[in-house]
Short mmCIF file of N, CA, C and O in Angstrom, two decimals:
data_model
loop_
_atom_site.label_atom_id
_atom_site.label_comp_id
_atom_site.label_asym_id
_atom_site.label_seq_id
_atom_site.Cartn_x
_atom_site.Cartn_y
_atom_site.Cartn_z
N UNK A 480 0.84 -1.19 0.00
CA UNK A 480 0.00 0.00 0.00
C UNK A 480 0.89 1.25 0.00
O UNK A 480 1.78 1.38 0.81
N UNK A 481 0.65 2.17 -0.94
CA UNK A 481 1.46 3.39 -0.96
C UNK A 481 1.19 4.24 0.27
O UNK A 481 0.11 4.22 0.85
N UNK A 482 2.21 4.99 0.66
CA UNK A 482 2.07 5.83 1.85
C UNK A 482 1.09 6.97 1.62
O UNK A 482 0.40 7.38 2.53
N UNK A 483 1.07 7.51 0.43
CA UNK A 483 0.16 8.60 0.11
C UNK A 483 -0.83 8.11 -0.93
O UNK A 483 -0.44 7.57 -1.96
N UNK A 484 -2.13 8.28 -0.69
CA UNK A 484 -3.12 7.82 -1.66
C UNK A 484 -2.97 8.50 -3.02
O UNK A 484 -2.61 9.68 -3.10
N UNK A 485 -3.24 7.75 -4.06
CA UNK A 485 -3.15 8.27 -5.42
C UNK A 485 -4.11 9.45 -5.61
O UNK A 485 -3.81 10.39 -6.36
N UNK A 486 -5.24 9.43 -4.94
CA UNK A 486 -6.22 10.52 -5.06
C UNK A 486 -5.62 11.86 -4.63
O UNK A 486 -5.93 12.90 -5.21
N UNK A 487 -4.75 11.83 -3.64
CA UNK A 487 -4.10 13.07 -3.19
C UNK A 487 -3.16 13.58 -4.27
O UNK A 487 -3.14 14.77 -4.59
N UNK A 488 -2.39 12.69 -4.86
CA UNK A 488 -1.43 13.08 -5.90
C UNK A 488 -2.15 13.65 -7.12
O UNK A 488 -1.78 14.72 -7.63
N UNK A 489 -3.17 12.96 -7.58
CA UNK A 489 -3.91 13.42 -8.76
C UNK A 489 -4.60 14.75 -8.46
O UNK A 489 -4.56 15.68 -9.28
N UNK A 490 -5.18 14.87 -7.30
CA UNK A 490 -5.86 16.11 -6.93
C UNK A 490 -4.89 17.28 -6.81
O UNK A 490 -5.23 18.41 -7.16
N UNK A 491 -3.68 17.01 -6.34
CA UNK A 491 -2.67 18.07 -6.23
C UNK A 491 -2.24 18.57 -7.61
O UNK A 491 -1.78 19.70 -7.74
N UNK A 492 -2.37 17.75 -8.62
CA UNK A 492 -2.08 18.18 -9.99
C UNK A 492 -3.27 18.90 -10.60
O UNK A 492 -3.13 19.91 -11.30
N UNK A 493 -4.47 18.39 -10.37
CA UNK A 493 -5.67 18.90 -11.04
C UNK A 493 -6.14 20.24 -10.47
O UNK A 493 -6.56 21.11 -11.23
N UNK A 494 -6.10 20.40 -9.16
CA UNK A 494 -6.63 21.63 -8.54
C UNK A 494 -5.98 22.90 -9.09
O UNK A 494 -6.70 23.82 -9.52
N UNK A 495 -4.65 23.01 -9.10
CA UNK A 495 -4.08 24.26 -9.64
C UNK A 495 -4.32 24.40 -11.14
O UNK A 495 -4.46 25.52 -11.65
N UNK A 496 -4.38 23.29 -11.84
CA UNK A 496 -4.65 23.34 -13.28
C UNK A 496 -6.03 23.94 -13.54
O UNK A 496 -6.19 24.80 -14.41
N UNK A 497 -7.01 23.52 -12.77
CA UNK A 497 -8.36 24.07 -12.92
C UNK A 497 -8.42 25.54 -12.56
O UNK A 497 -9.07 26.34 -13.24
N UNK A 498 -7.75 25.93 -11.49
CA UNK A 498 -7.75 27.33 -11.08
C UNK A 498 -7.05 28.20 -12.13
O UNK A 498 -7.54 29.28 -12.46
N UNK A 499 -5.95 27.72 -12.66
CA UNK A 499 -5.20 28.49 -13.66
C UNK A 499 -5.92 28.61 -14.99
O UNK A 499 -5.72 29.58 -15.73
N UNK A 500 -6.74 27.63 -15.34
CA UNK A 500 -7.40 27.63 -16.64
C UNK A 500 -8.81 28.22 -16.61
O UNK A 500 -9.52 28.17 -17.60
N UNK A 501 -9.21 28.79 -15.48
CA UNK A 501 -10.50 29.47 -15.43
C UNK A 501 -11.66 28.62 -14.93
O UNK A 501 -12.81 29.00 -15.11
N UNK A 502 -11.38 27.49 -14.33
CA UNK A 502 -12.42 26.62 -13.79
C UNK A 502 -12.26 26.52 -12.27
O UNK A 502 -12.31 25.44 -11.70
N UNK A 503 -12.10 27.68 -11.63
CA UNK A 503 -11.81 27.71 -10.20
C UNK A 503 -12.95 27.13 -9.37
O UNK A 503 -12.71 26.48 -8.36
N UNK A 504 -14.20 27.34 -9.79
CA UNK A 504 -15.31 26.81 -9.02
C UNK A 504 -15.29 25.29 -9.00
O UNK A 504 -15.54 24.67 -7.96
N UNK A 505 -14.95 24.67 -10.11
CA UNK A 505 -14.92 23.21 -10.21
C UNK A 505 -13.76 22.63 -9.41
O UNK A 505 -13.78 21.46 -9.04
N UNK A 506 -12.77 23.44 -9.10
CA UNK A 506 -11.59 22.97 -8.36
C UNK A 506 -11.93 22.51 -6.95
O UNK A 506 -11.10 21.87 -6.30
N UNK A 507 -13.14 22.80 -6.48
CA UNK A 507 -13.49 22.34 -5.13
C UNK A 507 -13.50 20.82 -5.07
O UNK A 507 -13.25 20.24 -4.02
N UNK A 508 -13.77 20.15 -6.17
CA UNK A 508 -13.80 18.67 -6.18
C UNK A 508 -12.42 18.09 -5.88
O UNK A 508 -12.27 17.29 -4.94
N UNK A 509 -11.36 18.46 -6.63
CA UNK A 509 -10.05 17.89 -6.28
C UNK A 509 -9.51 18.39 -4.94
O UNK A 509 -8.81 17.65 -4.24
N UNK A 510 -9.84 19.61 -4.56
CA UNK A 510 -9.38 20.12 -3.26
C UNK A 510 -10.01 19.31 -2.14
O UNK A 510 -9.33 18.86 -1.21
N UNK A 511 -11.31 19.07 -2.24
CA UNK A 511 -12.00 18.27 -1.23
C UNK A 511 -11.52 16.83 -1.23
O UNK A 511 -11.33 16.22 -0.18
N UNK A 512 -11.28 16.29 -2.41
CA UNK A 512 -10.77 14.92 -2.53
C UNK A 512 -9.40 14.79 -1.88
O UNK A 512 -9.14 13.84 -1.14
N UNK A 513 -8.52 15.75 -2.14
CA UNK A 513 -7.19 15.72 -1.54
C UNK A 513 -7.27 15.81 -0.03
O UNK A 513 -6.57 15.09 0.69
N UNK A 514 -8.14 16.68 0.46
CA UNK A 514 -8.28 16.85 1.90
C UNK A 514 -8.78 15.58 2.58
O UNK A 514 -8.18 15.09 3.53
N UNK A 515 -9.85 15.01 2.06
CA UNK A 515 -10.45 13.82 2.67
C UNK A 515 -9.49 12.63 2.58
O UNK A 515 -9.29 11.91 3.56
N UNK A 516 -8.91 12.43 1.41
CA UNK A 516 -8.01 11.29 1.24
C UNK A 516 -6.76 11.42 2.10
O UNK A 516 -6.28 10.44 2.68
N UNK A 517 -6.22 12.61 2.19
CA UNK A 517 -5.01 12.81 3.00
C UNK A 517 -5.31 12.61 4.48
O UNK A 517 -4.54 11.95 5.19
N UNK A 518 -6.41 13.17 4.95
CA UNK A 518 -6.73 13.02 6.37
C UNK A 518 -7.11 11.59 6.73
O UNK A 518 -6.83 11.13 7.83
N UNK A 519 -7.72 10.89 5.79
CA UNK A 519 -8.18 9.54 6.09
C UNK A 519 -7.09 8.49 5.93
O UNK A 519 -7.03 7.54 6.71
N UNK A 520 -6.21 8.66 4.92
CA UNK A 520 -5.32 7.55 4.60
C UNK A 520 -3.84 7.87 4.50
O UNK A 520 -3.02 6.95 4.41
N UNK A 521 -3.45 9.12 4.48
CA UNK A 521 -2.03 9.45 4.37
C UNK A 521 -1.34 9.21 5.71
O UNK A 521 -1.90 9.47 6.77
N UNK A 522 -0.13 8.71 5.64
CA UNK A 522 0.64 8.44 6.86
C UNK A 522 1.50 9.62 7.29
O UNK A 522 1.74 9.80 8.47
N UNK A 523 1.96 10.39 6.32
CA UNK A 523 2.87 11.50 6.61
C UNK A 523 2.08 12.73 7.07
O UNK A 523 1.14 13.18 6.40
N UNK A 524 2.47 13.28 8.20
CA UNK A 524 1.77 14.46 8.73
C UNK A 524 2.00 15.69 7.87
O UNK A 524 1.16 16.59 7.84
N UNK A 525 3.13 15.76 7.15
CA UNK A 525 3.37 16.90 6.26
C UNK A 525 2.37 16.90 5.11
O UNK A 525 1.90 17.96 4.70
N UNK A 526 2.06 15.72 4.59
CA UNK A 526 1.06 15.61 3.52
C UNK A 526 -0.30 16.06 4.04
O UNK A 526 -1.02 16.81 3.37
N UNK A 527 -0.65 15.64 5.24
CA UNK A 527 -1.92 16.05 5.83
C UNK A 527 -1.96 17.56 6.03
O UNK A 527 -2.96 18.21 5.72
N UNK A 528 -0.88 18.13 6.55
CA UNK A 528 -0.84 19.57 6.79
C UNK A 528 -0.94 20.37 5.49
O UNK A 528 -1.64 21.39 5.43
N UNK A 529 -0.26 19.92 4.45
CA UNK A 529 -0.33 20.62 3.17
C UNK A 529 -1.70 20.47 2.52
O UNK A 529 -2.18 21.40 1.86
N UNK A 530 -2.35 19.33 2.70
CA UNK A 530 -3.70 19.16 2.18
C UNK A 530 -4.68 20.11 2.88
O UNK A 530 -5.55 20.71 2.24
N UNK A 531 -4.51 20.26 4.17
CA UNK A 531 -5.35 21.22 4.92
C UNK A 531 -5.04 22.64 4.46
O UNK A 531 -5.95 23.45 4.26
N UNK A 532 -3.77 22.95 4.25
CA UNK A 532 -3.38 24.28 3.77
C UNK A 532 -3.98 24.58 2.40
O UNK A 532 -4.44 25.70 2.14
N UNK A 533 -3.97 23.58 1.53
CA UNK A 533 -4.57 23.75 0.20
C UNK A 533 -6.06 24.01 0.32
O UNK A 533 -6.60 24.89 -0.36
N UNK A 534 -6.73 23.28 1.19
CA UNK A 534 -8.17 23.48 1.37
C UNK A 534 -8.47 24.87 1.91
O UNK A 534 -9.42 25.53 1.47
N UNK A 535 -7.67 25.35 2.85
CA UNK A 535 -7.88 26.69 3.41
C UNK A 535 -7.59 27.75 2.35
O UNK A 535 -8.34 28.73 2.22
N UNK A 536 -6.51 27.57 1.58
CA UNK A 536 -6.16 28.54 0.54
C UNK A 536 -7.24 28.62 -0.53
O UNK A 536 -7.44 29.68 -1.14
N UNK A 537 -7.95 27.54 -0.76
CA UNK A 537 -9.05 27.56 -1.72
C UNK A 537 -10.33 28.08 -1.06
O UNK A 537 -11.11 28.80 -1.69
N UNK A 538 -10.56 27.73 0.19
CA UNK A 538 -11.81 28.08 0.86
C UNK A 538 -11.94 29.59 1.10
O UNK A 538 -13.06 30.12 1.03
N UNK A 539 -10.85 30.26 1.39
CA UNK A 539 -10.92 31.70 1.69
C UNK A 539 -11.50 32.49 0.51
O UNK A 539 -12.50 33.21 0.67
N UNK A 540 -10.94 32.38 -0.71
CA UNK A 540 -11.54 33.15 -1.81
C UNK A 540 -12.93 32.64 -2.18
O UNK A 540 -13.79 33.40 -2.60
N UNK A 541 -13.17 31.34 -2.00
CA UNK A 541 -14.48 30.79 -2.31
C UNK A 541 -15.54 31.38 -1.38
O UNK A 541 -16.61 31.81 -1.82
N UNK A 542 -15.25 31.43 -0.09
CA UNK A 542 -16.20 31.99 0.88
C UNK A 542 -16.38 33.49 0.66
O UNK A 542 -17.51 34.00 0.73
N UNK A 543 -15.30 34.20 0.39
CA UNK A 543 -15.41 35.63 0.11
C UNK A 543 -16.27 35.89 -1.12
O UNK A 543 -17.09 36.82 -1.15
N UNK A 544 -16.10 35.07 -2.14
CA UNK A 544 -16.90 35.21 -3.37
C UNK A 544 -18.38 34.96 -3.07
O UNK A 544 -19.24 35.69 -3.57
N UNK A 545 -18.68 33.95 -2.27
CA UNK A 545 -20.06 33.64 -1.94
C UNK A 545 -20.69 34.69 -1.03
O UNK A 545 -21.88 34.96 -1.12
N UNK A 546 -19.89 35.27 -0.16
CA UNK A 546 -20.42 36.22 0.83
C UNK A 546 -20.69 37.60 0.23
O UNK A 546 -21.55 38.32 0.74
N UNK A 547 -19.97 37.97 -0.80
CA UNK A 547 -20.14 39.30 -1.37
C UNK A 547 -21.33 39.35 -2.31
O UNK A 547 -21.50 38.49 -3.17
N UNK A 548 -22.15 40.36 -2.15
CA UNK A 548 -23.31 40.51 -3.03
C UNK A 548 -22.92 41.15 -4.37
O UNK A 548 -23.60 40.99 -5.37
N UNK A 549 -21.80 41.88 -4.38
CA UNK A 549 -21.36 42.56 -5.60
C UNK A 549 -20.22 41.83 -6.30
O UNK A 549 -19.52 42.40 -7.12
N UNK A 550 -20.06 40.55 -6.01
CA UNK A 550 -18.96 39.78 -6.58
C UNK A 550 -19.17 39.48 -8.06
O UNK A 550 -20.24 39.69 -8.63
N UNK A 551 -18.14 38.98 -8.67
CA UNK A 551 -18.19 38.61 -10.08
C UNK A 551 -19.10 37.40 -10.27
O UNK A 551 -19.38 36.66 -9.33
N UNK A 552 -19.54 37.17 -11.51
CA UNK A 552 -20.43 36.04 -11.76
C UNK A 552 -19.76 34.66 -11.62
O UNK A 552 -20.45 33.66 -11.50
N UNK A 553 -18.43 34.64 -11.63
CA UNK A 553 -17.74 33.35 -11.45
C UNK A 553 -16.56 33.53 -10.50
O UNK A 553 -16.00 34.62 -10.39
N UNK A 554 -16.18 32.45 -9.87
CA UNK A 554 -15.05 32.49 -8.95
C UNK A 554 -13.76 32.80 -9.69
O UNK A 554 -12.90 33.51 -9.18
N UNK A 555 -13.63 32.30 -10.90
CA UNK A 555 -12.41 32.55 -11.68
C UNK A 555 -12.19 34.02 -11.95
O UNK A 555 -11.05 34.49 -12.01
N UNK A 556 -13.26 34.79 -12.10
CA UNK A 556 -13.13 36.22 -12.34
C UNK A 556 -12.97 37.00 -11.05
O UNK A 556 -12.52 38.14 -11.07
N UNK A 557 -13.35 36.42 -9.93
CA UNK A 557 -13.33 37.13 -8.65
C UNK A 557 -12.08 36.83 -7.82
O UNK A 557 -11.70 37.64 -6.99
N UNK A 558 -11.44 35.70 -8.06
CA UNK A 558 -10.31 35.29 -7.22
C UNK A 558 -9.11 36.20 -7.45
O UNK A 558 -8.78 36.56 -8.58
N UNK A 559 -8.48 36.59 -6.36
CA UNK A 559 -7.29 37.45 -6.43
C UNK A 559 -6.11 36.62 -6.94
O UNK A 559 -5.95 35.45 -6.57
N UNK A 560 -5.27 37.20 -7.79
CA UNK A 560 -4.12 36.46 -8.31
C UNK A 560 -3.19 35.94 -7.21
O UNK A 560 -2.50 34.93 -7.39
N UNK A 561 -3.17 36.61 -6.07
CA UNK A 561 -2.36 36.13 -4.95
C UNK A 561 -2.83 34.78 -4.45
O UNK A 561 -2.02 33.91 -4.10
N UNK A 562 -4.15 34.59 -4.41
CA UNK A 562 -4.68 33.30 -4.00
C UNK A 562 -4.40 32.23 -5.04
O UNK A 562 -4.15 31.07 -4.70
N UNK A 563 -4.44 32.61 -6.31
CA UNK A 563 -4.10 31.65 -7.37
C UNK A 563 -2.65 31.19 -7.18
O UNK A 563 -2.36 29.99 -7.23
N UNK A 564 -1.76 32.14 -6.96
CA UNK A 564 -0.36 31.79 -6.73
C UNK A 564 -0.17 30.94 -5.48
O UNK A 564 0.64 30.01 -5.47
N UNK A 565 -0.92 31.26 -4.44
CA UNK A 565 -0.83 30.48 -3.21
C UNK A 565 -1.31 29.05 -3.42
O UNK A 565 -0.68 28.10 -2.95
N UNK A 566 -2.40 28.87 -4.14
CA UNK A 566 -2.92 27.53 -4.42
C UNK A 566 -1.91 26.74 -5.24
O UNK A 566 -1.64 25.56 -4.96
N UNK A 567 -1.32 27.37 -6.24
CA UNK A 567 -0.32 26.69 -7.07
C UNK A 567 0.92 26.34 -6.24
O UNK A 567 1.45 25.23 -6.33
N UNK A 568 1.36 27.25 -5.39
CA UNK A 568 2.55 27.00 -4.57
C UNK A 568 2.31 25.87 -3.56
O UNK A 568 3.18 25.00 -3.38
N UNK A 569 1.17 25.87 -2.93
CA UNK A 569 0.87 24.81 -1.96
C UNK A 569 0.74 23.47 -2.66
O UNK A 569 1.21 22.45 -2.16
N UNK A 570 0.11 23.46 -3.83
CA UNK A 570 0.01 22.22 -4.60
C UNK A 570 1.38 21.70 -5.00
O UNK A 570 1.64 20.50 -4.94
N UNK A 571 2.27 22.61 -5.39
CA UNK A 571 3.63 22.20 -5.75
C UNK A 571 4.36 21.64 -4.53
O UNK A 571 5.05 20.61 -4.63
N UNK A 572 4.20 22.29 -3.40
CA UNK A 572 4.83 21.78 -2.17
C UNK A 572 4.26 20.41 -1.79
O UNK A 572 5.00 19.52 -1.36
N UNK A 573 2.97 20.24 -1.97
CA UNK A 573 2.34 18.95 -1.68
C UNK A 573 2.89 17.86 -2.61
O UNK A 573 3.23 16.77 -2.16
N UNK A 574 3.02 18.18 -3.88
CA UNK A 574 3.57 17.20 -4.82
C UNK A 574 5.02 16.87 -4.51
O UNK A 574 5.43 15.70 -4.59
N UNK A 575 5.80 17.87 -4.16
CA UNK A 575 7.20 17.61 -3.79
C UNK A 575 7.28 16.77 -2.52
O UNK A 575 8.14 15.89 -2.41
N UNK A 576 6.41 17.02 -1.58
CA UNK A 576 6.39 16.23 -0.34
C UNK A 576 5.98 14.79 -0.63
O UNK A 576 6.58 13.85 -0.12
N UNK A 577 4.98 14.62 -1.47
CA UNK A 577 4.54 13.26 -1.83
C UNK A 577 5.67 12.52 -2.54
O UNK A 577 5.93 11.35 -2.25
N UNK A 578 6.35 13.20 -3.44
CA UNK A 578 7.46 12.56 -4.17
C UNK A 578 8.56 12.16 -3.20
O UNK A 578 9.13 11.08 -3.29
N UNK A 579 8.85 13.02 -2.24
CA UNK A 579 9.86 12.71 -1.24
C UNK A 579 9.46 11.56 -0.34
O UNK A 579 10.28 10.73 0.04
N UNK A 580 8.18 11.47 -0.02
CA UNK A 580 7.68 10.38 0.82
C UNK A 580 7.78 9.06 0.08
O UNK A 580 8.18 8.05 0.65
N UNK A 581 7.48 9.05 -1.19
CA UNK A 581 7.52 7.80 -1.97
C UNK A 581 8.94 7.30 -2.20
O UNK A 581 9.15 6.13 -2.41
N UNK A 582 9.92 8.20 -2.19
CA UNK A 582 11.31 7.79 -2.45
C UNK A 582 11.94 7.12 -1.27
O UNK A 582 12.95 6.45 -1.41
N UNK A 583 11.41 7.28 -0.09
CA UNK A 583 12.02 6.68 1.12
C UNK A 583 11.79 5.21 1.15
O UNK A 583 10.91 4.62 0.71
#
């Protein structure tokens, strides 16, 4: 059994790809998948912490977009580029951590 579930690895690739290509709202699926799979089955605490960080980095702009009455019609148009960069950076760190865990 691998130390990190495949769902976490795939989700760490897909989430930033969706956010970068204008499908930020749909990115909740891989973000949620990574979070649940990491918390339920990952052995490494760094993977779990990064999955939680990814979920928080995605949840903040999502909640702000939902809470504002004057927001853009889509999350992709409303999300601040800083959050996009943060999501991509955390996903990259998660992938690097997973790769390091598998090499041991």
